[in-house]
């Protein structure tokens, strides 16, 4: 379980991590922690799966990267098999089962639209299922900050 | 405004995450033959230009107690979707808001919003209240709760992709 210090770290460091030679030292000072304590806490949060990573969230549009949301109607008895195929692609960033006839939803992210297309073609070939490609046309809001 | 080859190398090297050590940017630079000063200067610039939206902890919302994750999709007339997208994108309940293409006949929805909450009931209540408050309750919508998460990791971009 996470404690109040972990919560303070999570709430303070969803963005705004210093870019300097000793960033953990700078961040630790404003949290009233030592540099080592902050690093150890973050390592534990990551090991425990509370954090998916400590790193960047990119705006891929700004450097020519592409991503799309993909939906597939997967027969119930093939769900695990298809999930394993899809998840094996490093370009698949996340994948959720959702309650709908289109029941598998995942994001494909790559450096170019051609790479995204290649992944979609390969997923169709490997699964024999139709993929519904729904690329972002316009972004209105990206928040994804969660209070711990 | 251009993101050049050196930036892309850095973007690729950073995409897996930052080393948890006292000098993480020096370590990052070492992996691609870039000195720390150049790493810091490029990262500042990429952040200032919005290429890096955010740098820090990326949480698994489920593990933080946000157990209900709803993709709420809307069928909004094309001529209204920009206006409604801005309204819902600004709503405090919404964590992500995108316009995406319809895929008729299977999929009539063109505006995608995510709402996260402690449980399904709280998400449904938040959605209903938001729809009334923002004047969008009359548009067709559908809620797709997540049932299982199969994978959640960062998107990988940049030169590191080509090497994999």
Coordinates of C-alpha atoms in Angstrom, one line a residue:
Chain A
X1 CA 0.0 0.0 0.0
X2 CA 1.1 3.5 -0.6
X3 CA 1.5 6.0 2.3
X4 CA 1.2 9.8 2.5
X5 CA 4.8 10.3 1.3
X6 CA 4.1 8.2 -1.8
X7 CA 1.0 10.2 -2.4
X8 CA 2.8 13.5 -2.2
X9 CA 5.4 12.2 -4.6
X10 CA 2.8 11.0 -7.1
X11 CA 0.8 14.3 -6.9
X12 CA 3.9 16.5 -7.2
X13 CA 5.7 14.6 -10.0
X14 CA 3.1 14.0 -12.6
X15 CA 5.0 16.4 -14.8
X16 CA 7.3 19.2 -13.8
X17 CA 10.3 17.0 -13.1
X18 CA 13.4 19.2 -13.2
X19 CA 15.7 19.0 -16.1
X20 CA 19.1 19.6 -14.5
X21 CA 22.1 17.6 -13.4
X22 CA 20.7 16.5 -10.1
X23 CA 16.9 16.5 -10.7
X24 CA 16.0 14.0 -7.9
X25 CA 17.9 16.3 -5.4
X26 CA 15.9 19.3 -6.6
X27 CA 12.6 17.5 -6.5
X28 CA 13.4 15.9 -3.2
X29 CA 14.0 19.2 -1.5
X30 CA 10.5 20.5 -2.3
X31 CA 9.1 17.3 -0.9
X32 CA 11.2 17.4 2.3
X33 CA 13.0 14.2 1.3
X34 CA 16.6 13.3 0.7
X35 CA 17.6 12.5 -2.9
X36 CA 18.2 8.9 -2.1
X37 CA 14.9 8.5 -0.3
X38 CA 13.0 9.9 -3.3
X39 CA 14.9 7.6 -5.8
X40 CA 14.1 4.6 -3.6
X41 CA 10.5 5.5 -3.2
X42 CA 10.0 5.9 -7.0
X43 CA 11.8 2.6 -7.6
X44 CA 9.5 0.9 -5.2
X45 CA 6.4 2.5 -6.7
X46 CA 7.5 1.3 -10.1
X47 CA 8.4 -2.2 -8.9
X48 CA 5.0 -2.4 -7.2
X49 CA 3.2 -1.4 -10.4
X50 CA 1.8 1.8 -9.1
X51 CA 3.8 3.6 -11.8
X52 CA 3.9 2.3 -15.3
X53 CA 7.1 4.2 -15.8
X54 CA 9.1 7.2 -14.8
X55 CA 9.6 9.1 -18.0
X56 CA 8.0 11.2 -20.7
X57 CA 4.6 11.6 -22.2
X58 CA 5.1 12.8 -25.7
X59 CA 3.0 14.8 -28.1
X60 CA 3.9 12.6 -31.0
X61 CA 2.3 14.9 -33.5
X62 CA 5.2 17.3 -32.9
X63 CA 7.8 15.0 -34.2
X64 CA 6.0 13.2 -37.0
X65 CA 5.0 10.3 -34.8
X66 CA 1.6 8.7 -35.4
X67 CA -0.8 6.8 -33.2
X68 CA -4.3 5.4 -33.7
X69 CA -7.0 3.7 -31.7
X70 CA -7.9 0.3 -33.0
X71 CA -11.0 -1.8 -32.3
X72 CA -11.6 -5.4 -33.1
X73 CA -14.6 -7.6 -32.6
X74 CA -13.0 -10.7 -31.1
X75 CA -15.0 -14.0 -30.6
X76 CA -15.1 -14.7 -26.8
X77 CA -13.3 -18.0 -27.2
X78 CA -10.4 -16.4 -29.0
X79 CA -9.9 -13.5 -26.7
X80 CA -6.7 -14.6 -25.0
X81 CA -5.1 -15.8 -28.2
X82 CA -5.8 -12.5 -30.0
X83 CA -4.7 -10.5 -27.0
X84 CA -1.4 -12.3 -27.0
X85 CA -0.9 -11.6 -30.8
X86 CA -1.7 -8.0 -30.4
X87 CA 0.3 -7.3 -27.3
X88 CA 3.4 -8.9 -28.8
X89 CA 3.8 -5.9 -31.1
X90 CA 6.1 -3.3 -29.4
X91 CA 4.1 -0.6 -31.2
X92 CA 1.0 -1.5 -29.1
X93 CA 1.0 0.9 -26.1
X94 CA -2.1 -0.3 -24.3
X95 CA -4.9 -2.7 -24.8
X96 CA -8.2 -3.1 -23.0
X97 CA -11.2 -5.4 -23.2
X98 CA -14.3 -3.3 -23.3
X99 CA -18.0 -4.1 -23.0
X100 CA -19.2 -3.8 -26.5
X101 CA -19.5 -5.8 -29.7
X102 CA -16.2 -4.2 -30.6
X103 CA -14.6 -5.7 -27.5
X104 CA -10.9 -5.2 -27.9
X105 CA -9.4 -1.6 -28.0
X106 CA -5.8 -0.8 -28.3
X107 CA -3.5 2.0 -29.3
X108 CA -0.8 1.6 -31.9
X109 CA 2.0 4.2 -31.8
X110 CA 4.9 4.4 -34.2
X111 CA 7.3 6.8 -35.9
X112 CA 5.3 7.0 -39.1
X113 CA 1.8 6.3 -40.5
X114 CA 3.4 3.7 -42.7
X115 CA 4.7 1.8 -39.6
X116 CA 1.2 2.0 -38.0
X117 CA -0.3 0.6 -41.3
X118 CA 2.2 -2.2 -41.3
X119 CA 1.2 -3.2 -37.7
X120 CA -2.5 -3.1 -38.6
X121 CA -1.9 -5.3 -41.7
X122 CA 0.1 -7.8 -39.7
X123 CA -2.5 -7.9 -36.9
X124 CA -5.2 -8.6 -39.5
X125 CA -3.1 -11.3 -41.1
X126 CA -2.2 -13.0 -37.8
X127 CA -5.7 -12.9 -36.4
X128 CA -7.9 -13.1 -39.5
X129 CA -10.1 -10.4 -37.9
X130 CA -11.0 -6.9 -39.2
X131 CA -9.4 -4.0 -37.5
X132 CA -11.2 -0.7 -37.2
X133 CA -8.7 2.1 -37.4
X134 CA -9.7 5.3 -35.7
X135 CA -6.9 7.8 -35.9
X136 CA -7.1 11.0 -33.9
X137 CA -8.5 13.8 -36.1
X138 CA -8.4 16.5 -33.4
X139 CA -7.2 16.6 -29.9
X140 CA -9.3 18.6 -27.5
X141 CA -7.8 17.6 -24.2
X142 CA -5.1 15.4 -22.8
X143 CA -5.1 15.4 -19.0
X144 CA -4.5 12.0 -17.4
X145 CA -3.4 13.4 -14.1
X146 CA -4.6 11.4 -11.2
X147 CA -4.7 12.5 -7.6
X148 CA -3.3 9.8 -5.3
Chain B
X1 CA 10.3 24.0 -34.8
X2 CA 11.9 21.1 -36.6
X3 CA 12.7 18.0 -34.5
X4 CA 16.0 16.9 -35.9
X5 CA 17.8 13.5 -35.9
X6 CA 19.6 14.2 -32.6
X7 CA 16.3 15.0 -31.0
X8 CA 14.8 11.8 -32.3
X9 CA 17.7 9.8 -30.9
X10 CA 17.0 11.4 -27.5
X11 CA 13.3 10.9 -27.8
X12 CA 13.9 7.2 -28.5
X13 CA 16.3 6.8 -25.7
X14 CA 14.1 8.5 -23.2
X15 CA 10.9 6.7 -24.2
X16 CA 11.5 3.7 -22.1
X17 CA 12.0 5.8 -19.0
X18 CA 14.6 7.6 -17.0
X19 CA 17.2 5.8 -14.9
X20 CA 16.5 6.1 -11.2
X21 CA 19.9 7.4 -10.2
X22 CA 21.4 10.7 -9.1
X23 CA 22.5 11.8 -12.6
X24 CA 19.8 10.3 -14.9
X25 CA 20.3 12.7 -17.8
X26 CA 24.1 12.0 -17.9
X27 CA 23.2 8.3 -18.0
X28 CA 20.7 8.9 -20.7
X29 CA 23.2 10.8 -22.8
X30 CA 25.8 8.0 -22.4
X31 CA 23.5 5.5 -24.0
X32 CA 23.5 7.6 -27.2
X33 CA 26.8 9.3 -27.1
X34 CA 25.5 12.8 -26.1
X35 CA 27.0 14.8 -23.2
X36 CA 24.9 15.8 -20.3
X37 CA 24.8 19.5 -21.3
X38 CA 23.4 18.7 -24.7
X39 CA 20.9 16.4 -23.2
X40 CA 19.7 19.0 -20.8
X41 CA 19.5 21.7 -23.5
X42 CA 17.6 19.6 -25.9
X43 CA 15.2 18.3 -23.3
X44 CA 14.4 21.8 -22.1
X45 CA 13.8 22.9 -25.7
X46 CA 11.6 19.8 -26.4
X47 CA 9.6 20.6 -23.3
X48 CA 9.3 24.3 -24.1
X49 CA 8.0 23.4 -27.6
X50 CA 5.4 20.9 -26.2
X51 CA 7.1 17.8 -27.8
X52 CA 7.4 16.5 -24.3
X53 CA 4.1 17.1 -22.7
X54 CA 5.2 15.9 -19.4
X55 CA 8.1 14.3 -17.7
X56 CA 7.8 12.5 -14.4
X57 CA 5.7 9.7 -12.8
X58 CA 3.2 8.0 -15.1
X59 CA 0.7 6.2 -12.9
X60 CA -1.3 3.1 -13.4
X61 CA -4.6 4.6 -12.5
X62 CA -6.1 1.3 -11.6
X63 CA -3.5 0.7 -8.9
X64 CA -4.3 4.2 -7.5
X65 CA -7.8 3.1 -6.9
X66 CA -9.4 4.4 -10.1
X67 CA -11.0 1.1 -10.8
X68 CA -13.5 2.2 -13.4
X69 CA -12.2 3.4 -16.7
X70 CA -14.9 4.4 -19.1
X71 CA -14.6 5.3 -22.8
X72 CA -17.6 7.5 -23.4
X73 CA -18.3 8.0 -27.1
X74 CA -20.6 10.5 -28.6
X75 CA -22.3 10.8 -32.0
X76 CA -22.2 14.6 -32.6
X77 CA -23.1 16.2 -35.9
X78 CA -20.0 17.1 -37.8
X79 CA -20.7 20.8 -37.8
X80 CA -21.0 20.8 -34.0
X81 CA -18.2 18.4 -33.1
X82 CA -15.5 21.1 -32.7
X83 CA -17.7 23.2 -30.3
X84 CA -18.8 20.1 -28.3
X85 CA -15.2 18.8 -28.2
X86 CA -14.0 22.0 -26.6
X87 CA -16.8 22.0 -24.1
X88 CA -16.3 18.3 -23.0
X89 CA -12.5 18.6 -23.2
X90 CA -12.7 21.4 -20.6
X91 CA -15.0 19.5 -18.3
X92 CA -13.2 18.4 -15.1
X93 CA -14.6 14.9 -15.4
X94 CA -12.9 14.3 -18.7
X95 CA -9.2 13.1 -18.8
X96 CA -8.9 12.7 -22.6
X97 CA -11.0 14.1 -25.4
X98 CA -10.4 13.4 -29.1
X99 CA -12.3 13.5 -32.4
X100 CA -12.0 10.3 -34.4
X101 CA -13.6 9.1 -37.6
X102 CA -16.9 7.2 -37.6
X103 CA -16.7 3.6 -39.0
X104 CA -20.2 3.1 -40.3
X105 CA -22.2 1.0 -40.1
X106 CA -20.3 -0.6 -37.1
X107 CA -19.4 2.6 -35.3
X108 CA -21.4 5.9 -35.5
X109 CA -19.4 7.7 -32.8
X110 CA -17.0 10.6 -33.6
X111 CA -16.1 12.1 -30.2
X112 CA -14.2 10.1 -27.6
X113 CA -13.9 11.1 -24.0
X114 CA -12.4 9.1 -21.1
X115 CA -13.7 9.3 -17.6
X116 CA -11.9 7.6 -14.7
X117 CA -13.5 7.0 -11.3
X118 CA -13.4 4.9 -8.2
X119 CA -16.1 2.6 -9.4
X120 CA -18.7 2.3 -12.2
X121 CA -21.5 4.0 -10.2
X122 CA -19.4 7.1 -9.6
X123 CA -18.4 7.3 -13.2
X124 CA -22.1 6.9 -14.3
X125 CA -23.1 9.6 -11.9
X126 CA -20.4 12.0 -13.0
X127 CA -21.2 11.4 -16.7
X128 CA -24.9 12.0 -16.2
X129 CA -24.2 15.2 -14.2
X130 CA -21.7 16.4 -16.8
X131 CA -24.0 15.7 -19.7
X132 CA -26.8 17.8 -18.1
X133 CA -24.5 20.6 -17.0
X134 CA -22.8 20.9 -20.4
X135 CA -26.0 20.6 -22.4
X136 CA -25.0 17.5 -24.3
X137 CA -27.4 15.0 -22.8
X138 CA -29.6 14.8 -26.0
X139 CA -26.7 13.5 -28.2
X140 CA -26.5 9.8 -28.6
X141 CA -23.7 8.3 -26.5
X142 CA -22.4 5.0 -25.4
X143 CA -20.3 4.0 -22.4
X144 CA -17.7 1.3 -22.8
X145 CA -16.2 0.3 -19.5
X146 CA -13.0 -1.6 -19.5
X147 CA -13.3 -5.2 -18.4
X148 CA -9.6 -6.2 -18.5
X149 CA -6.3 -4.4 -19.1
X150 CA -4.0 -6.5 -21.2
X151 CA -1.2 -4.1 -21.6
X152 CA -0.2 -0.6 -20.5
X153 CA 3.1 0.9 -21.3
X154 CA 4.5 4.0 -22.9
X155 CA 4.4 4.6 -26.6
X156 CA 7.8 4.1 -28.1
X157 CA 8.9 6.6 -30.7
X158 CA 12.1 7.8 -32.3
X159 CA 15.2 6.1 -33.4
X160 CA 14.9 3.4 -30.7
X161 CA 12.0 1.9 -32.6
X162 CA 14.1 1.2 -35.7
X163 CA 16.6 -0.7 -33.6
X164 CA 14.1 -3.0 -32.0

